[in-house]
PDB file of C-alpha atoms in Angstrom:
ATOM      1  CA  UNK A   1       0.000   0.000   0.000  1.00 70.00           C
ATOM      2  CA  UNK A   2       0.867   3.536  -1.157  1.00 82.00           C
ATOM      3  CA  UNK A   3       2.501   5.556   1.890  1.00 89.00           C
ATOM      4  CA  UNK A   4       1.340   9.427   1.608  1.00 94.00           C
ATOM      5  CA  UNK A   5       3.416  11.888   2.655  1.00 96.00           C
ATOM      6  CA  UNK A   6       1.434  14.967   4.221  1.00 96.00           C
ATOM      7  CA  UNK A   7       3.013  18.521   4.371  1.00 96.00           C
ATOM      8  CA  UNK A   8       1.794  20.802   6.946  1.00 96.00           C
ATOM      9  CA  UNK A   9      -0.089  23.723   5.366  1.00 92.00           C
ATOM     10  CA  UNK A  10      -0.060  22.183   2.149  1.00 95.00           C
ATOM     11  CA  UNK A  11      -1.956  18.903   2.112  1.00 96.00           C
ATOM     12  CA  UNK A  12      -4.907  18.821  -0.582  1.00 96.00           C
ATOM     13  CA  UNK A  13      -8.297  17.194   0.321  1.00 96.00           C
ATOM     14  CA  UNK A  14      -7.708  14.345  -3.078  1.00 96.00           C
ATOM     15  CA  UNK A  15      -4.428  13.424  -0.440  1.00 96.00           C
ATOM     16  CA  UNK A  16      -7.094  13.435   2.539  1.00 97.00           C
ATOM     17  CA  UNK A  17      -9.423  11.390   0.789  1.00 97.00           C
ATOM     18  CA  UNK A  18      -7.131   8.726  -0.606  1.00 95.00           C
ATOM     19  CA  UNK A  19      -5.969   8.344   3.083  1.00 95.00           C
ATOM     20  CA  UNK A  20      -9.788   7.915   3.993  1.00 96.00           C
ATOM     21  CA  UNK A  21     -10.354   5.298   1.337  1.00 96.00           C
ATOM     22  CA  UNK A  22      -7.893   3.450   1.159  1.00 94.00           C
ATOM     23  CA  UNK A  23      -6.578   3.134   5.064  1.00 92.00           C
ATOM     24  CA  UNK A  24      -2.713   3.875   3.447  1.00 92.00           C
ATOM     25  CA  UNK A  25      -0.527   5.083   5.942  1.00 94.00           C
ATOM     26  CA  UNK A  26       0.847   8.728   6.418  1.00 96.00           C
ATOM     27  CA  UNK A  27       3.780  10.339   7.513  1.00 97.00           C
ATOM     28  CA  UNK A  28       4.815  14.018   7.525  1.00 98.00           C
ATOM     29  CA  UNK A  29       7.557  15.245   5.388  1.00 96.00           C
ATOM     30  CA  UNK A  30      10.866  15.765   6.385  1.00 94.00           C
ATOM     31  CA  UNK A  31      10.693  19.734   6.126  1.00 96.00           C
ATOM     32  CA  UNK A  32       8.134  19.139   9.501  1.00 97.00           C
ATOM     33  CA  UNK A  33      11.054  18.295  11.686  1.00 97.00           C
ATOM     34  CA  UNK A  34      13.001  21.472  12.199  1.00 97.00           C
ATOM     35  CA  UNK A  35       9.782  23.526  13.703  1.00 97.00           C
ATOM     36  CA  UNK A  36       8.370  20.887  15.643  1.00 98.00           C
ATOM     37  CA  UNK A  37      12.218  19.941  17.323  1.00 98.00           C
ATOM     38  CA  UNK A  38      12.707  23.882  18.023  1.00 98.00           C
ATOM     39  CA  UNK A  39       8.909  24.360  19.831  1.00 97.00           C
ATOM     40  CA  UNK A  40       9.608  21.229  21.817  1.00 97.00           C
ATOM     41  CA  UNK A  41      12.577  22.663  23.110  1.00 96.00           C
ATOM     42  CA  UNK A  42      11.108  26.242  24.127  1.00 95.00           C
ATOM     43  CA  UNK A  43       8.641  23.964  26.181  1.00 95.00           C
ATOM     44  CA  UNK A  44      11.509  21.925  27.766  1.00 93.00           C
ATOM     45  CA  UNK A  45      12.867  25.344  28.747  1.00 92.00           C
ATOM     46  CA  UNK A  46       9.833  26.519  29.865  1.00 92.00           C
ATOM     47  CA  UNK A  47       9.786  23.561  32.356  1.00 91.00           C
ATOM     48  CA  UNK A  48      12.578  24.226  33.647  1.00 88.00           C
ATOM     49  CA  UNK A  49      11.884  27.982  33.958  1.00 86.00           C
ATOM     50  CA  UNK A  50      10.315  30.166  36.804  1.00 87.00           C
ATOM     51  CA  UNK A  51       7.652  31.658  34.842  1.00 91.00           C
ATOM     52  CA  UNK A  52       3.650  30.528  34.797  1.00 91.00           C
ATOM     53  CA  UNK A  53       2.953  28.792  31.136  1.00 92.00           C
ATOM     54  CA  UNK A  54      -0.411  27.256  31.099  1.00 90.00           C
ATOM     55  CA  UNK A  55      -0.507  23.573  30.263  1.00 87.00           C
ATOM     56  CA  UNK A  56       3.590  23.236  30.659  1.00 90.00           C
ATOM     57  CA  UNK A  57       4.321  24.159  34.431  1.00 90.00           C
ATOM     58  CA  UNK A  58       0.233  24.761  35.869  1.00 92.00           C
ATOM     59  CA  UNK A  59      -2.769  22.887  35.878  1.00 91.00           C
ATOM     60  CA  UNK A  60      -6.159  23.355  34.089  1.00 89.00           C
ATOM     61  CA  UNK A  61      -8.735  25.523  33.974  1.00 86.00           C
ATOM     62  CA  UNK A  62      -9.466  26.649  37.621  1.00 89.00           C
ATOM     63  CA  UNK A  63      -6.010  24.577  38.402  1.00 90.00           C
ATOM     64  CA  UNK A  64      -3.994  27.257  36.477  1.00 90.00           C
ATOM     65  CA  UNK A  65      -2.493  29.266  38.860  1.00 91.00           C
ATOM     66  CA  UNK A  66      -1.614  25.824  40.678  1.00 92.00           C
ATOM     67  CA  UNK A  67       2.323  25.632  40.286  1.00 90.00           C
ATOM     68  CA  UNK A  68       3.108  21.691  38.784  1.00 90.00           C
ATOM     69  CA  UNK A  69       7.370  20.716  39.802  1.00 90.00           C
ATOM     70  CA  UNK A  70       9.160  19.456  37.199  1.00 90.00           C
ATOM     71  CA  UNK A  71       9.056  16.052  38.430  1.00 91.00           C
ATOM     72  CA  UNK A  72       4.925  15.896  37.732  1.00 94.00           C
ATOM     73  CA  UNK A  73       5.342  16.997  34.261  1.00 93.00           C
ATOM     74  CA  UNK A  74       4.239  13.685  33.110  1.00 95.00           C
ATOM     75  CA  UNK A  75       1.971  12.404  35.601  1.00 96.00           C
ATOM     76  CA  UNK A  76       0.106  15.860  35.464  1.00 94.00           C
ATOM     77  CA  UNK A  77       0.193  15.387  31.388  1.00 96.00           C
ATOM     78  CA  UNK A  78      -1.196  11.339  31.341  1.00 97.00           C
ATOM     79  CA  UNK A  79      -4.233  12.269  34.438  1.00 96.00           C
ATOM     80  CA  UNK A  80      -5.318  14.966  31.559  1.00 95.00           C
ATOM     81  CA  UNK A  81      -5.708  12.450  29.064  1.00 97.00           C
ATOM     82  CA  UNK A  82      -7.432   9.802  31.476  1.00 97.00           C
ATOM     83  CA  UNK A  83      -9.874  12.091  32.916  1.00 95.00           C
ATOM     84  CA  UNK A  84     -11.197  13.191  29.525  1.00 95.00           C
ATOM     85  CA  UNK A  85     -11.423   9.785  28.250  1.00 96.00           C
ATOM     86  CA  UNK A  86     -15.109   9.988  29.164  1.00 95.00           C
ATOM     87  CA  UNK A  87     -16.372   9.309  25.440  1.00 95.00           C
ATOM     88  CA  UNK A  88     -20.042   7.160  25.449  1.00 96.00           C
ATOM     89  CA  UNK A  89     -21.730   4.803  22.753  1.00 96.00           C
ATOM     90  CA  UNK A  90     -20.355   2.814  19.431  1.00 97.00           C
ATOM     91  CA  UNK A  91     -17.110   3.298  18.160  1.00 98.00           C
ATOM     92  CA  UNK A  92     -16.342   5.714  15.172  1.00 98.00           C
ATOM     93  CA  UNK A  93     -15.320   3.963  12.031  1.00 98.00           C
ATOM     94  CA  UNK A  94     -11.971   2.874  11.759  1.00 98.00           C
ATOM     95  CA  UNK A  95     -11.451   4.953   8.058  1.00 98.00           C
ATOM     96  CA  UNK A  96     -12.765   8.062  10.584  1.00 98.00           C
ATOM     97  CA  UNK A  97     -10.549   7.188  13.308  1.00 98.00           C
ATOM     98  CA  UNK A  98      -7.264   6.940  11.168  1.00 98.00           C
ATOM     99  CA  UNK A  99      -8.420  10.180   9.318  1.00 98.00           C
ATOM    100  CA  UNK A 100      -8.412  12.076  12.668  1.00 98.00           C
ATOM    101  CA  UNK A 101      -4.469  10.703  13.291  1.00 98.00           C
ATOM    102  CA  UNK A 102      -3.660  12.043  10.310  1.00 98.00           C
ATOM    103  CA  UNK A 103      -5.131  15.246  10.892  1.00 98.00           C
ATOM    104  CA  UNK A 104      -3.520  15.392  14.500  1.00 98.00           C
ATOM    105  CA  UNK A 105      -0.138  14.617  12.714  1.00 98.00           C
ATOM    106  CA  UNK A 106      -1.264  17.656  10.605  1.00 98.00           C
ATOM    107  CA  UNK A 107      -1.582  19.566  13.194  1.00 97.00           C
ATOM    108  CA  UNK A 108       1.359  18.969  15.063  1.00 98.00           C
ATOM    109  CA  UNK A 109       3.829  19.101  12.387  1.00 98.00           C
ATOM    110  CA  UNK A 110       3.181  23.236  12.254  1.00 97.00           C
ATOM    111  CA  UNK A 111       5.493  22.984  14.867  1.00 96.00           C
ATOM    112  CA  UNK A 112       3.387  25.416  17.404  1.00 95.00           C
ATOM    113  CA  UNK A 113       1.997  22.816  19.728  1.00 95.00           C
ATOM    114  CA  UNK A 114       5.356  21.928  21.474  1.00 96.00           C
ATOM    115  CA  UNK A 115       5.526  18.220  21.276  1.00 98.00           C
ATOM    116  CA  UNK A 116       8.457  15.995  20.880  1.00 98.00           C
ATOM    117  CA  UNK A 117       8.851  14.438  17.452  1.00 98.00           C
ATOM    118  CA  UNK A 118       8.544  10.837  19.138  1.00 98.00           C
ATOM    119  CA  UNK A 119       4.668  11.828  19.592  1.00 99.00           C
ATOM    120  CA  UNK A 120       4.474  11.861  15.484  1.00 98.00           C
ATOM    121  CA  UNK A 121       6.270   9.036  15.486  1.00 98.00           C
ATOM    122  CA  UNK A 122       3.294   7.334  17.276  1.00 99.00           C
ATOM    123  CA  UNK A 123       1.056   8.119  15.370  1.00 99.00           C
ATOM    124  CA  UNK A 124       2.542   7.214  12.484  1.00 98.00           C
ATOM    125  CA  UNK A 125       3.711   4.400  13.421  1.00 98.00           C
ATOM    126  CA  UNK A 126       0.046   3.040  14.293  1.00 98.00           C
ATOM    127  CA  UNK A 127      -1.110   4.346  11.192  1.00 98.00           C
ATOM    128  CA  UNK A 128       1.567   2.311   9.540  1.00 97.00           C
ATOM    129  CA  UNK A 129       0.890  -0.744  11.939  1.00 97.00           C
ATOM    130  CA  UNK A 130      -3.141  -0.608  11.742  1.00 97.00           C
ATOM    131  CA  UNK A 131      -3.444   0.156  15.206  1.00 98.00           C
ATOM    132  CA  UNK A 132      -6.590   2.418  15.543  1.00 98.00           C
ATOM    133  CA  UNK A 133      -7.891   3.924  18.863  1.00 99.00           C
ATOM    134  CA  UNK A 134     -11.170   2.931  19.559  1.00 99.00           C
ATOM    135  CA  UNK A 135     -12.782   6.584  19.879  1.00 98.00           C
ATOM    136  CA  UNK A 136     -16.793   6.860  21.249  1.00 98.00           C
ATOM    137  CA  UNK A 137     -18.855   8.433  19.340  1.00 96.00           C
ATOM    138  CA  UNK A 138     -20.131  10.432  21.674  1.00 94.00           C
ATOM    139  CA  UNK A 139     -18.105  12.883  23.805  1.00 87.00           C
ATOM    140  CA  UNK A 140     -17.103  16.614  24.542  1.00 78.00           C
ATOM    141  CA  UNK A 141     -17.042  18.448  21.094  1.00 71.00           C
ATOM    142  CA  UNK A 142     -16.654  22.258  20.306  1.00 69.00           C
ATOM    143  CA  UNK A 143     -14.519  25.406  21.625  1.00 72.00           C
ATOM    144  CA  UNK A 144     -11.447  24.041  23.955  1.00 79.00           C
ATOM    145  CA  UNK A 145     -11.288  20.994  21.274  1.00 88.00           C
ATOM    146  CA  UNK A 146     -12.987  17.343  20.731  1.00 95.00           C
ATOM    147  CA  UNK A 147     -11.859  16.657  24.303  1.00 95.00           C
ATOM    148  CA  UNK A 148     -13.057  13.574  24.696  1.00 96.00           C
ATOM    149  CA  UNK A 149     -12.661  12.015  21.037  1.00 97.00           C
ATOM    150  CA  UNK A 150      -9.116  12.935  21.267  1.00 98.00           C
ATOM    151  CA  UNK A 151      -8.412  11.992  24.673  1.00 98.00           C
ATOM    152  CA  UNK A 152      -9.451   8.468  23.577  1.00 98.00           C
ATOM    153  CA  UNK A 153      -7.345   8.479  20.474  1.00 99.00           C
ATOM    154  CA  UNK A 154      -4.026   9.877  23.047  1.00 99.00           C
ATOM    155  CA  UNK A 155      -4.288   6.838  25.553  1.00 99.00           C
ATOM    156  CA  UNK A 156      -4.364   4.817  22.921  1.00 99.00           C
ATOM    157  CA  UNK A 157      -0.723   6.125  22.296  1.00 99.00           C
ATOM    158  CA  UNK A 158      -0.026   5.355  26.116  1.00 98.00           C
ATOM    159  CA  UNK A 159      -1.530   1.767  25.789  1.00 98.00           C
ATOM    160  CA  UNK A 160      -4.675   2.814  27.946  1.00 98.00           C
ATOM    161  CA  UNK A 161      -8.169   2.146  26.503  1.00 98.00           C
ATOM    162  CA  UNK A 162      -8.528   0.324  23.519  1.00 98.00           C
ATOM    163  CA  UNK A 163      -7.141  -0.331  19.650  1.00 99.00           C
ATOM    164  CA  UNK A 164      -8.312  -2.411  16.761  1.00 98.00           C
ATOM    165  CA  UNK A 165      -5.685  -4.442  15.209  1.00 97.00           C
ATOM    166  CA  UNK A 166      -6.383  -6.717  12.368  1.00 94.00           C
ATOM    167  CA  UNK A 167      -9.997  -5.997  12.657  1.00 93.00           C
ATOM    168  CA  UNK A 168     -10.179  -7.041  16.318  1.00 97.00           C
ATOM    169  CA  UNK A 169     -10.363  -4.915  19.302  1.00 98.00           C
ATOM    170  CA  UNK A 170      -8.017  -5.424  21.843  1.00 98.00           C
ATOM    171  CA  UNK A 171      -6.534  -3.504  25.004  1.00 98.00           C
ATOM    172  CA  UNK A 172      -4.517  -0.576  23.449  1.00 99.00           C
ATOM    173  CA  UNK A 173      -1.309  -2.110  25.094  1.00 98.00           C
ATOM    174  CA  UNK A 174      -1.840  -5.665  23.578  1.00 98.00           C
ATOM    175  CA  UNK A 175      -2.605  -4.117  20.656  1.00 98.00           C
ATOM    176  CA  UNK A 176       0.865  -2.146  20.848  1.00 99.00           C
ATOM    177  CA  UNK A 177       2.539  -5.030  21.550  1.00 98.00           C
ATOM    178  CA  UNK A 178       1.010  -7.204  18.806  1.00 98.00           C
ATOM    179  CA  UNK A 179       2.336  -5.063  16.194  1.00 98.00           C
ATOM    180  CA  UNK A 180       5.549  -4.391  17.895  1.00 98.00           C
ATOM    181  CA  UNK A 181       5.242  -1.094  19.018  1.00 98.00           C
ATOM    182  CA  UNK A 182       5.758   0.360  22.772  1.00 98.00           C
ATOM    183  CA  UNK A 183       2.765   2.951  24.536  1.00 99.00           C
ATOM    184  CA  UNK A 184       4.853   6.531  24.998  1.00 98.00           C
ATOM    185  CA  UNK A 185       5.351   8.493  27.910  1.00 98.00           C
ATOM    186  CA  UNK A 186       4.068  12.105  27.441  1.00 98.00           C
ATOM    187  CA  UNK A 187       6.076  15.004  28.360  1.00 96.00           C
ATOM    188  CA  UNK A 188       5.195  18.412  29.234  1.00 95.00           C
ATOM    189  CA  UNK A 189       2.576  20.116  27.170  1.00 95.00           C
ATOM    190  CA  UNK A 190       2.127  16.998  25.018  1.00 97.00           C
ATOM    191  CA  UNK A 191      -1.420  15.759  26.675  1.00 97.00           C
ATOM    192  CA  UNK A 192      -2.488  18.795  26.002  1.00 95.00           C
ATOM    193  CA  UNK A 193      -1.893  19.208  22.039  1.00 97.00           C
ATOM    194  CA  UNK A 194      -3.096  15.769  21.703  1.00 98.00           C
ATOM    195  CA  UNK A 195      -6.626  16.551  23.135  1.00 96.00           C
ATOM    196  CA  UNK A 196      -6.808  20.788  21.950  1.00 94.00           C
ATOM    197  CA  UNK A 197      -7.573  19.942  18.148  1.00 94.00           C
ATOM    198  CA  UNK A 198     -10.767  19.842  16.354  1.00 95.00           C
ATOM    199  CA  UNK A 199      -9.304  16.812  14.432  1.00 97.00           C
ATOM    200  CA  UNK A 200     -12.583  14.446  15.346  1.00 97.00           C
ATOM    201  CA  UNK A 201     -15.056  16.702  14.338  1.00 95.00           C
ATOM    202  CA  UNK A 202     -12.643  17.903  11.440  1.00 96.00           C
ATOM    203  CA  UNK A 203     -12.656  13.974  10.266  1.00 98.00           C
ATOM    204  CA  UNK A 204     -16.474  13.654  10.300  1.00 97.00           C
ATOM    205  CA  UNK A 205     -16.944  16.797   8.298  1.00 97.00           C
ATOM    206  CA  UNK A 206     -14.773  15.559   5.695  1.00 98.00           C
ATOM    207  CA  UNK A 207     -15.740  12.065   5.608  1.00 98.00           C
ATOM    208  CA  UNK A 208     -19.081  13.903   5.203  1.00 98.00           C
ATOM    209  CA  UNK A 209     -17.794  15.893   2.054  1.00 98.00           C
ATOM    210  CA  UNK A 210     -16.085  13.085   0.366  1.00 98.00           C
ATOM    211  CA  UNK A 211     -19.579  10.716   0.565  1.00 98.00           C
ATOM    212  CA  UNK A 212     -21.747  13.481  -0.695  1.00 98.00           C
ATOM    213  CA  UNK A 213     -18.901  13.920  -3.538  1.00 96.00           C
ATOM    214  CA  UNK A 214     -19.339  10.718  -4.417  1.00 97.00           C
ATOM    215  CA  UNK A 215     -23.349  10.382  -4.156  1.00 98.00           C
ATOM    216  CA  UNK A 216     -23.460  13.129  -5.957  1.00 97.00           C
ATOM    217  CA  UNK A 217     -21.097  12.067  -9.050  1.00 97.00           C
ATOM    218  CA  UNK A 218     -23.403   8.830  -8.716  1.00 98.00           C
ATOM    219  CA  UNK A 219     -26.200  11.299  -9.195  1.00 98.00           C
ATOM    220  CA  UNK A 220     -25.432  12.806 -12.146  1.00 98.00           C
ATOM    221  CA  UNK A 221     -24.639   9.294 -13.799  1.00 98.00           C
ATOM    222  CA  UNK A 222     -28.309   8.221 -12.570  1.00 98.00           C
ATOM    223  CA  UNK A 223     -29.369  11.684 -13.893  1.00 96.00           C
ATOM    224  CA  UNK A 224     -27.889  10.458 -17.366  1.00 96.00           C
ATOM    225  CA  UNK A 225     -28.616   6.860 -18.061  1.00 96.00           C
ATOM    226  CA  UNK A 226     -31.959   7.905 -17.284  1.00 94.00           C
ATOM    227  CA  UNK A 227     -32.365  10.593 -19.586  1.00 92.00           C
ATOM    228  CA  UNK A 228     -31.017   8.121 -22.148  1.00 92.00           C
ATOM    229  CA  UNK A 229     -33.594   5.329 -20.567  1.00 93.00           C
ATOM    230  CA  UNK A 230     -36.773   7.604 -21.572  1.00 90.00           C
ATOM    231  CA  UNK A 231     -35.522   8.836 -24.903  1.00 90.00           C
ATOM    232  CA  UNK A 232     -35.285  12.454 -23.141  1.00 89.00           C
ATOM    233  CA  UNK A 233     -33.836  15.811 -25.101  1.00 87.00           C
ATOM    234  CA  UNK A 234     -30.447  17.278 -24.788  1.00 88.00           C
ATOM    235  CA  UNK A 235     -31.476  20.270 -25.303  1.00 87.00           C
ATOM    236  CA  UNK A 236     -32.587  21.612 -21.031  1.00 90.00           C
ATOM    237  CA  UNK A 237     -28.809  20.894 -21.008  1.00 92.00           C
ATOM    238  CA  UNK A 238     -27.795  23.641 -23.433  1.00 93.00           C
ATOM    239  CA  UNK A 239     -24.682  26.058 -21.463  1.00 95.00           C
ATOM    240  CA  UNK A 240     -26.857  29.173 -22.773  1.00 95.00           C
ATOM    241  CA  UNK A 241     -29.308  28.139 -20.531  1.00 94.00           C
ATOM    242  CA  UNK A 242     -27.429  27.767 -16.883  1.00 96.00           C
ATOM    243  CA  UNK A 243     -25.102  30.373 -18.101  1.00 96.00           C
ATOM    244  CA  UNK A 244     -28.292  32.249 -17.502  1.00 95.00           C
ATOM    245  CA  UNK A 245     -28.982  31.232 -13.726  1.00 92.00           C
ATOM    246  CA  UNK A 246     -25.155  31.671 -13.003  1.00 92.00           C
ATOM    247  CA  UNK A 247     -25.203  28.866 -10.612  1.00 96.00           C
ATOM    248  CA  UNK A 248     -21.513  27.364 -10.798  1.00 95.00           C
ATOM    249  CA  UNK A 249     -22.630  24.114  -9.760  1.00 95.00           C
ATOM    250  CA  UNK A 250     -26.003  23.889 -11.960  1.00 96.00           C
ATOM    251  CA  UNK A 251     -23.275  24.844 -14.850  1.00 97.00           C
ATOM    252  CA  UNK A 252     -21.065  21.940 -13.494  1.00 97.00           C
ATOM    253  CA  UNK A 253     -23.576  19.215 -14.072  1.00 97.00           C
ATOM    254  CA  UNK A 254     -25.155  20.260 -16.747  1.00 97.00           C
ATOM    255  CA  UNK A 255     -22.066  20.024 -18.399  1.00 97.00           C
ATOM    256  CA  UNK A 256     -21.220  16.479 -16.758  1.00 97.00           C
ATOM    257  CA  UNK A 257     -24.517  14.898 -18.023  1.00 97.00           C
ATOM    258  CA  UNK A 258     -23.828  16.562 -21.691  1.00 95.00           C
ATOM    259  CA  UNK A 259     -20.600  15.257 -21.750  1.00 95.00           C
ATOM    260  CA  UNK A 260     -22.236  11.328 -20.525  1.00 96.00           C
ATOM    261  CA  UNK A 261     -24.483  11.737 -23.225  1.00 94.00           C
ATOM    262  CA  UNK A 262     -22.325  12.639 -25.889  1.00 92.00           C
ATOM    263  CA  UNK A 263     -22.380  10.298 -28.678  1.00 90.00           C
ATOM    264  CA  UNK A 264     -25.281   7.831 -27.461  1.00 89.00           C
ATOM    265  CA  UNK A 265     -27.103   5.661 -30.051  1.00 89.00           C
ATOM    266  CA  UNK A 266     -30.066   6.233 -28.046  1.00 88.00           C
ATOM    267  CA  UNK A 267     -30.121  10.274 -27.934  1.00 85.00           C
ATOM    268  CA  UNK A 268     -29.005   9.879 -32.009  1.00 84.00           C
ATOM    269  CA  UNK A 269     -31.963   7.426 -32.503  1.00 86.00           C
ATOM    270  CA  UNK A 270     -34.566  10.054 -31.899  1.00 84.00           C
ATOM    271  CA  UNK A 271     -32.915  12.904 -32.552  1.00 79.00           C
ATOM    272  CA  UNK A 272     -34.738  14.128 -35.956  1.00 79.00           C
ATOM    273  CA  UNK A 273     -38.334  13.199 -36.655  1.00 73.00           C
ATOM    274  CA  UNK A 274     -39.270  13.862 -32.528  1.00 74.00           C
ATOM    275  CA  UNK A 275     -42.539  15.148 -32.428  1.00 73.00           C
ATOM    276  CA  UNK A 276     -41.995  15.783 -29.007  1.00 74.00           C
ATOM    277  CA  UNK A 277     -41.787  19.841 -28.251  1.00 70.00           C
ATOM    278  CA  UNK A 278     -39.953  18.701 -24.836  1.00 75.00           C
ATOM    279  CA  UNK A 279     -40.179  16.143 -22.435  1.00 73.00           C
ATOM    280  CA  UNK A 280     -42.702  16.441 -19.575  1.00 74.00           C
ATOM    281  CA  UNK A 281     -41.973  17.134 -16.551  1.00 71.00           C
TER     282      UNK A 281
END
């Protein structure tokens, strides 16, 4: 299967489909590493550091004036993951689920969120393995992030929750170990850009797009063969005529069905001798 390499900033949706399709694996170019290696190590100096930054060296929300020692960085960062993991009801679809690593991986190959480049490597590395978080569908959506969607995809990475693997689901850390991979650790900050992402919601709206893409190309095949079927006119499908309206799309299709119809023995059949002023309708 066809590995696709995705480029921050610069990944087209035919890339994001493909990936949704087909379940290929991604990875982020090599151009990624640079930014994301030089944020991770303003957070390790912010650790290290006297001064308040939220989510590196203070708790959460009401927690954030609450001073965290360097020595709780990554208990503080793996209790933010477990206490969102509060997702309820069926599991997403596995071509979902993988979509909304690769977004993630997206994401944190900008090189703003601060993580180490071992957390890409995780991600990638399950994509590349076929070890997919089992995500709820159900769970925290919106302004902070898809809390809870992503909180359930991050302890996968830690070998909490669960993972499908070969089309069976397993506990996340069997399923690690199955395909020969180890859970992470998180460091400071990390929990945090894992869960703070719209990447869940993100997936569903384009998973959304690419079906209605393809219903609607299935449409206007449908729209054609039965034209053809009932010995209908070409002529509603004249350009003059949607030029007219100005609807880009109405233009689109019209122009798709013309193009489906174009040479048919049917259409040419009845072409002359039609008594027919149009069809009814």
């Amino acid at each position: 299967m066809t590995r696709l390499t995705l480029q921050p900033g610069n990944t087209s949706l035919e890339q994001l489909e493909q990936l949704y399709r087909s379940g290929a694996p991604a990875v982020l170019d090599d151009s990624a590493r640079a930014g994301v290696d030089a944020a991770a190590d303003q957070v390790a100096h912010a650790v290290q550091g006297t001064e308040a930054v939220y989510g590196v060296n203070t708790g959460f929300g009401k927690l954030a004036s609450v001073k965290i020692q360097p020595h709780d960085t990554e208990t503080l960062q793996r209790n933010l993951i477990l206490s969102h993991c509060s997702g309820v009801g069926d599991a997403i679809p596995t071509a979902i689920a993988r979509l909304m690593m690769a977004l993630k991986l997206l994401s944190l190959g900008r090189g703003a969120s601060g993580v180490r480049w071992l957390v890409i490597e995780q991600i990638q590395d399950m994509l590349a393995k076929g070890v997919t978080p089992v995500v709820p569908a159900q769970g925290s959506v919106g302004a902070s992030g898809d809390l809870a969607p992503l909180a359930h995809m991050a302890a996968a990475m830690l070998g909490e929750g669960h993972a499908e693997l070969n089309g069976a689901t397993l506990p996340a850390g069997e399923a690690l170990s199955k395909a020969g991979l180890k859970p992470i650790v998180l460091g400071a900050k990390e929990g945090l850009a894992l869960i703070n992402g719209t990447q869940f919601s993100t997936a569903f709206a384009l998973a959304g797009y690419f079906e209605a893409q393809r219903n609607a190309e299935a449409a206007i095949v449908a729209s054609a063969l039965s034209t053809d079927a009932v010995m209908g006119s070409t002529a509603p499908l004249q350009p003059e005529i949607h030029a007219l309206r100005g609807h880009r799309g109405q233009i689109d299709v019209a122009a798709a069905i013309r193009d489906l119809m174009q040479g048919s023995e049917i259409r040419e059949s009845h072409r002359d001798g039609d008594t027919r002023v149009q069809d009814p309708y």
